[in-house]
XYZ file of C-alpha atoms in Angstrom:
453
model
C -23.785 55.142 -40.345
C -21.110 55.957 -37.763
C -20.009 52.653 -36.206
C -17.828 54.248 -33.534
C -20.598 56.627 -32.521
C -23.114 53.772 -32.327
C -20.713 51.813 -30.128
C -20.466 54.767 -27.731
C -24.249 55.217 -27.756
C -24.751 51.497 -27.003
C -22.321 51.740 -24.102
C -24.141 54.829 -22.817
C -27.469 52.995 -23.080
C -26.071 50.128 -20.992
C -24.611 52.522 -18.395
C -27.917 54.345 -17.952
C -30.222 51.373 -18.544
C -31.950 53.249 -21.388
C -33.877 50.696 -23.467
C -35.166 53.365 -25.877
C -31.607 54.397 -26.685
C -30.719 50.720 -27.183
C -33.341 50.342 -29.901
C -32.356 53.643 -31.444
C -28.844 52.248 -31.874
C -30.206 48.980 -33.291
C -32.340 50.892 -35.811
C -29.264 52.767 -36.930
C -27.057 49.629 -37.006
C -29.119 46.383 -36.968
C -26.018 44.160 -36.894
C -24.312 45.864 -33.960
C -25.147 43.131 -31.425
C -24.229 40.410 -33.916
C -20.863 42.061 -34.532
C -20.179 42.065 -30.800
C -21.186 38.404 -30.486
C -18.552 37.174 -32.955
C -15.743 38.488 -30.734
C -14.483 35.826 -28.330
C -13.617 38.082 -25.388
C -15.531 41.340 -25.281
C -17.321 43.604 -22.847
C -20.932 43.395 -23.943
C -23.766 45.760 -22.946
C -24.897 42.967 -20.608
C -21.596 43.132 -18.701
C -22.089 46.854 -18.134
C -25.753 46.542 -17.137
C -24.993 43.635 -14.784
C -22.257 45.629 -13.039
C -24.567 48.617 -12.505
C -27.727 46.663 -11.654
C -29.918 47.785 -14.568
C -32.207 44.766 -14.512
C -34.826 45.734 -17.169
C -32.045 46.623 -19.612
C -30.231 43.356 -18.825
C -33.450 41.419 -19.457
C -33.887 43.128 -22.808
C -30.335 42.312 -23.870
C -30.703 38.672 -22.766
C -33.895 38.388 -24.810
C -32.127 39.747 -27.867
C -28.804 37.950 -27.347
C -28.922 35.091 -24.795
C -25.325 34.198 -25.703
C -24.091 37.427 -24.075
C -24.721 35.852 -20.649
C -21.943 33.331 -21.405
C -19.453 35.833 -22.814
C -16.235 36.599 -20.919
C -14.840 40.125 -21.037
C -11.102 40.731 -21.681
C -10.486 40.370 -17.937
C -12.057 36.888 -17.969
C -15.369 37.619 -16.240
C -18.932 36.885 -17.306
C -21.886 39.194 -16.539
C -22.878 37.114 -13.495
C -19.320 37.343 -12.147
C -19.430 41.138 -12.485
C -22.837 41.311 -10.813
C -21.434 39.408 -7.822
C -18.273 41.535 -7.700
C -20.363 44.710 -7.585
C -22.842 43.445 -4.997
C -25.809 43.297 -7.374
C -27.569 40.443 -5.546
C -30.934 40.837 -7.250
C -29.218 40.759 -10.627
C -27.462 37.489 -9.721
C -30.700 35.778 -8.730
C -32.412 37.151 -11.817
C -29.715 35.735 -14.093
C -30.179 32.300 -12.546
C -33.948 32.548 -12.657
C -33.676 32.968 -16.428
C -31.007 30.300 -16.878
C -29.895 28.159 -13.941
C -27.053 26.689 -16.020
C -25.170 29.965 -15.539
C -24.056 28.499 -12.186
C -21.717 26.306 -14.252
C -19.956 29.120 -16.116
C -16.201 29.265 -15.540
C -14.439 32.588 -15.642
C -10.878 33.644 -15.039
C -8.735 30.860 -13.475
C -11.697 28.509 -13.628
C -13.645 30.475 -11.020
C -17.353 29.630 -11.011
C -20.063 31.667 -9.258
C -19.935 29.098 -6.422
C -16.191 29.652 -6.002
C -16.649 33.412 -5.967
C -19.482 33.198 -3.431
C -17.165 31.145 -1.195
C -14.438 33.742 -1.592
C -16.596 36.674 -0.503
C -18.654 34.700 2.039
C -21.992 35.275 0.322
C -23.963 32.546 2.104
C -27.297 33.231 0.387
C -25.702 32.803 -3.012
C -23.957 29.600 -1.956
C -27.167 27.994 -0.793
C -29.051 29.023 -3.915
C -26.294 27.875 -6.277
C -26.157 24.438 -4.640
C -29.942 24.221 -4.762
C -29.977 24.930 -8.500
C -26.873 22.965 -9.476
C -25.600 20.417 -6.924
C -22.869 19.338 -9.368
C -21.173 22.732 -9.001
C -19.648 21.532 -5.707
C -17.373 19.283 -7.808
C -15.912 22.023 -10.023
C -12.229 22.858 -9.530
C -10.269 25.995 -10.328
C -7.096 25.896 -12.428
C -5.266 25.415 -9.103
C -7.410 22.356 -8.345
C -9.220 24.182 -5.566
C -12.746 23.350 -4.507
C -15.138 25.931 -3.121
C -14.119 24.631 0.327
C -10.443 25.402 -0.324
C -11.362 28.945 -1.317
C -13.568 29.463 1.749
C -10.796 28.309 4.114
C -8.076 30.334 2.360
C -10.194 33.492 2.640
C -11.263 32.895 6.244
C -14.947 32.551 5.329
C -16.087 30.181 8.075
C -19.820 30.615 7.451
C -19.331 29.761 3.794
C -17.284 26.691 4.744
C -19.987 25.672 7.196
C -22.715 25.882 4.551
C -20.669 23.765 2.141
C -19.803 21.100 4.721
C -23.368 20.858 5.992
C -24.655 20.569 2.426
C -22.246 17.689 1.794
C -23.293 15.944 5.006
C -27.028 16.282 4.393
C -26.927 15.447 0.690
C -29.032 12.332 0.014
C -28.466 11.886 -3.694
C -26.931 8.739 -5.188
C -23.246 8.284 -4.272
C -23.512 11.208 -1.828
C -21.144 9.580 0.666
C -18.478 9.027 -1.987
C -18.868 12.660 -3.061
C -18.506 13.853 0.541
C -15.312 11.840 1.061
C -13.819 13.023 -2.228
C -14.584 16.737 -1.806
C -13.472 16.885 1.837
C -10.130 15.268 0.943
C -9.525 16.938 -2.437
C -5.949 18.145 -3.078
C -5.071 21.503 -4.538
C -2.031 22.039 -6.792
C 0.310 21.650 -3.783
C -1.590 18.517 -2.661
C -2.907 20.425 0.340
C -6.318 19.376 1.588
C -8.635 21.793 3.354
C -7.335 20.301 6.619
C -3.766 21.306 5.687
C -4.898 24.845 4.916
C -6.922 25.146 8.141
C -3.914 23.974 10.157
C -1.575 26.355 8.315
C -3.931 29.292 8.928
C -4.327 28.296 12.606
C -8.107 28.238 12.268
C -9.390 26.026 15.122
C -13.028 26.712 14.287
C -12.624 25.374 10.755
C -10.521 22.457 12.030
C -13.209 21.310 14.449
C -15.904 21.617 11.805
C -13.904 19.449 9.406
C -12.627 16.881 11.902
C -16.060 16.242 13.359
C -17.373 15.119 10.001
C -15.428 11.898 10.522
C -14.551 11.918 6.795
C -11.219 13.743 6.839
C -8.033 11.837 6.017
C -5.668 12.758 8.856
C -2.725 11.013 7.180
C -2.824 12.885 3.868
C 0.554 14.347 2.846
C 1.187 17.348 0.623
C 3.975 17.750 -1.951
C 6.396 18.574 0.869
C 5.532 15.204 2.431
C 3.878 16.902 5.412
C 0.619 16.103 7.162
C -1.675 18.699 8.706
C -0.019 18.039 12.082
C 3.430 18.743 10.618
C 2.426 22.188 9.359
C 0.302 23.189 12.375
C 1.789 26.427 13.678
C 0.203 26.836 17.122
C -0.107 24.563 20.184
C -3.912 24.848 20.131
C -4.141 23.567 16.573
C -1.713 20.722 17.294
C -3.710 19.769 20.379
C -6.942 19.608 18.365
C -5.339 17.469 15.664
C -3.754 15.095 18.182
C -7.066 14.666 20.006
C -8.566 13.346 16.767
C -5.688 10.953 16.125
C -3.544 12.938 13.684
C 0.055 11.776 13.218
C 3.273 13.343 11.941
C 4.508 12.165 8.564
C 7.397 10.148 10.032
C 4.895 7.827 11.728
C 2.908 7.172 8.551
C 3.892 4.423 6.156
C 3.823 5.557 2.564
C 1.473 3.856 0.147
C 3.022 0.894 -1.688
C 4.553 1.474 -5.091
C 3.241 -0.326 -8.155
C 6.009 -2.925 -7.893
C 4.825 -3.884 -4.399
C 1.145 -4.162 -5.223
C -0.134 -7.715 -5.190
C -3.362 -9.203 -6.420
C -6.214 -8.231 -4.119
C -9.354 -10.374 -4.415
C -11.440 -7.709 -2.665
C -10.582 -5.170 -5.363
C -11.516 -7.711 -8.024
C -14.895 -8.297 -6.372
C -15.590 -4.561 -6.148
C -14.687 -4.103 -9.809
C -16.973 -6.952 -10.846
C -19.834 -5.430 -8.841
C -19.370 -2.035 -10.466
C -19.273 -3.523 -13.961
C -22.658 -5.197 -13.511
C -25.482 -3.303 -15.188
C -28.757 -2.658 -13.392
C -30.557 -4.987 -15.805
C -28.101 -7.818 -15.098
C -28.280 -7.200 -11.356
C -32.079 -7.379 -11.322
C -32.189 -10.538 -13.448
C -29.590 -12.373 -11.377
C -31.234 -11.331 -8.127
C -34.537 -12.816 -9.285
C -32.884 -16.108 -10.290
C -30.848 -16.370 -7.066
C -33.915 -15.620 -4.938
C -36.023 -18.253 -6.716
C -33.281 -20.877 -6.349
C -32.774 -20.079 -2.646
C -36.534 -20.305 -2.045
C -36.834 -23.672 -3.825
C -33.844 -25.140 -1.988
C -35.119 -23.909 1.372
C -38.459 -25.588 0.680
C -36.729 -28.847 -0.292
C -34.880 -28.715 3.023
C -38.179 -28.538 4.897
C -39.646 -31.380 2.796
C -36.777 -33.760 1.921
C -37.201 -36.623 -0.572
C -39.419 -39.487 0.716
C -40.719 -37.246 3.527
C -40.169 -37.404 7.296
C -41.419 -39.625 10.077
C -44.565 -38.309 11.780
C -46.236 -39.157 15.087
C -49.043 -41.697 14.666
C -52.450 -40.444 15.711
C -53.360 -43.921 16.985
C -50.235 -44.720 18.968
C -48.432 -42.193 21.110
C -45.265 -44.318 21.337
C -44.881 -45.212 17.662
C -44.561 -43.186 14.503
C -45.480 -43.880 10.935
C -44.574 -42.490 7.553
C -46.405 -42.601 4.314
C -44.153 -42.865 1.268
C -44.963 -43.457 -2.348
C -44.531 -47.186 -1.835
C -45.601 -48.102 1.673
C -46.384 -46.940 5.172
C -43.586 -47.557 7.656
C -43.831 -47.307 11.426
C -40.685 -46.653 13.458
C -40.589 -45.658 17.144
C -38.601 -42.615 18.325
C -37.877 -41.024 14.925
C -40.603 -38.370 14.825
C -39.591 -35.383 12.716
C -36.562 -37.148 11.198
C -35.881 -37.746 7.514
C -36.765 -41.159 6.110
C -33.513 -41.193 4.105
C -30.610 -43.309 5.280
C -27.545 -41.628 6.752
C -25.591 -41.838 3.471
C -28.534 -40.689 1.361
C -29.259 -37.773 3.681
C -25.584 -36.724 3.715
C -25.519 -36.685 -0.100
C -28.787 -34.695 -0.171
C -27.436 -32.365 2.524
C -24.187 -31.692 0.624
C -25.908 -30.856 -2.674
C -28.661 -28.875 -0.962
C -26.360 -26.802 1.246
C -23.959 -26.106 -1.615
C -26.762 -24.783 -3.822
C -28.319 -22.787 -0.977
C -24.966 -21.225 -0.018
C -24.197 -20.201 -3.602
C -27.648 -18.624 -3.960
C -27.365 -16.696 -0.688
C -23.845 -15.493 -1.535
C -25.082 -14.384 -4.968
C -27.848 -12.361 -3.316
C -25.345 -10.757 -0.920
C -23.104 -9.970 -3.889
C -25.888 -8.343 -5.902
C -27.570 -6.191 -3.250
C -26.264 -2.595 -2.998
C -24.033 -1.321 -0.214
C -25.279 1.009 2.501
C -28.344 1.028 4.726
C -30.661 -0.517 2.143
C -28.211 -3.359 1.649
C -28.035 -3.862 5.416
C -31.827 -4.070 5.675
C -31.881 -6.771 2.994
C -28.849 -8.668 4.312
C -30.127 -8.969 7.886
C -33.169 -11.194 7.130
C -31.018 -13.238 4.720
C -28.719 -14.110 7.616
C -31.641 -15.231 9.745
C -33.015 -17.244 6.838
C -29.697 -19.108 6.739
C -29.913 -19.737 10.493
C -33.443 -21.063 10.071
C -32.308 -23.341 7.230
C -29.421 -24.811 9.254
C -31.672 -25.328 12.264
C -34.299 -27.115 10.143
C -31.731 -29.421 8.548
C -30.266 -30.181 11.968
C -33.655 -31.154 13.374
C -34.574 -33.548 10.524
C -31.142 -35.208 10.293
C -31.675 -38.997 10.689
C -28.232 -39.867 12.092
C -26.168 -38.669 15.018
C -23.145 -37.859 12.817
C -25.151 -35.661 10.470
C -26.745 -33.920 13.453
C -23.323 -33.124 14.919
C -22.091 -31.684 11.610
C -25.172 -29.491 11.273
C -25.046 -28.432 14.920
C -21.431 -27.289 14.474
C -22.375 -25.322 11.342
C -25.403 -23.823 13.095
C -23.386 -22.813 16.185
C -20.550 -21.357 14.094
C -22.930 -19.247 12.039
C -24.710 -17.976 15.166
C -21.350 -17.044 16.731
C -20.331 -15.228 13.543
C -23.597 -13.254 13.597
C -23.077 -12.225 17.231
C -19.513 -11.088 16.481
C -20.750 -9.209 13.412
C -23.353 -7.342 15.487
C -20.845 -6.471 18.238
C -18.239 -5.210 15.764
C -20.894 -3.233 13.866
C -22.138 -1.529 17.043
C -18.564 -0.729 18.097
C -17.715 0.823 14.728
C -20.928 2.889 14.635
C -20.343 4.174 18.178
C -16.851 5.359 17.285
C -18.089 6.993 14.086
C -20.849 8.796 15.993
C -18.331 9.940 18.573
C -16.078 11.337 15.837
C -19.045 13.056 14.170
C -20.316 14.851 17.266
C -22.032 18.204 17.239
C -20.085 21.317 16.396
C -18.999 23.623 19.255
C -21.024 26.610 20.449
C -21.203 29.315 17.810
C -21.806 26.889 14.960
C -25.057 25.515 13.614
C -26.339 21.988 13.900
C -27.144 20.166 10.676
C -30.881 20.485 11.234
C -30.705 24.192 12.020
C -28.534 24.893 9.009
C -30.819 22.937 6.712
C -33.871 24.872 7.896
C -31.971 28.148 7.509
C -30.920 27.220 3.984
C -34.474 26.390 2.961
C -35.755 29.617 4.472
C -33.203 31.778 2.709
C -33.826 30.187 -0.657
C -37.577 30.606 -0.196
C -37.176 34.275 0.707
C -35.186 34.925 -2.440
């Protein structure tokens, strides 16, 4: 058995896509593929077939040795990397059809297939990779570059556009946090994609990024420069200034550890994030039941309320557990004395407030949280109004009226501020200039391309 000769024959089989020759070599040396597999970095027959586009031969090798698909050659490339480098598009899609996890493979310098597709501007590949493995958008190269960094550095605007639109239309859990993090990711020089776009004087990329409304305009690189500081042309500076960018000298640096003080908001956020889903659900149920019971007790206070007598339009009567009392002019008021009602009011309102705050604390952030929080606010208004109307004394009525009015004013201010903030966000996130796609158009195009593949 001539090992060297069999190695040459196996290489020739891969170069020509000759499956018969492959099995002839295996018959002569059954362990030849196993011997190749034990080498850490080696050019396998699959590397050769992938480069040349011999799909049937590549399929046969992957059936015999699936591990070859994950092997890196001495230059640091996997078979799918070589297929992309040599323009073998069908081979790339076929690899991923057999094993979609190949999107995750990292080659030389941490380059994944998504990074390489961004580098060469292969939009179809980008869309398909993100469809198969959304997590690949988070992978960084050894230089801490995202796929967006690579697209900007190589002037691949269409690739950048696909990536940005995918981030903006992603609806998975924590999608907004992911969008903010990826769009503001630093590379090894702490340059964001905005820095790189400004340095390359790429107004098209700048507008695409700035109109997301998620870009940190104050981010500084290792040279302590913002995107405005490194902008090289008047057009780029004008675009950045129109979106509120500032030079580094006008930006206050973040506080050092020695200047950081206790922040109750951070503590609250940490507590929320440490709560498990099971705890959250249990506490929400308890808080909701308590709030419901207290609200009902507010509508039906102890001893009841005075009611209009059916027999006398001027008088009222009340039936208690002990006797029936008639008192003129107190219809709809609590039977309790002023002191008793104040004590009941204090305990009742304290319990109701704690329950409502607990519900607000437990519900998730975002649009779903807003939908739940809105009726809770109106429930509180209804509760205060009910307690105000049944208050038996003038002093208690004044206290409740002040609370009711204050809460209503706070709600109005909250709505006005919310509308103002949303209007400014929408203005910052306007449509992209002519020559670029809208989100809807890009999404439809993406779906169509993936379907056609």
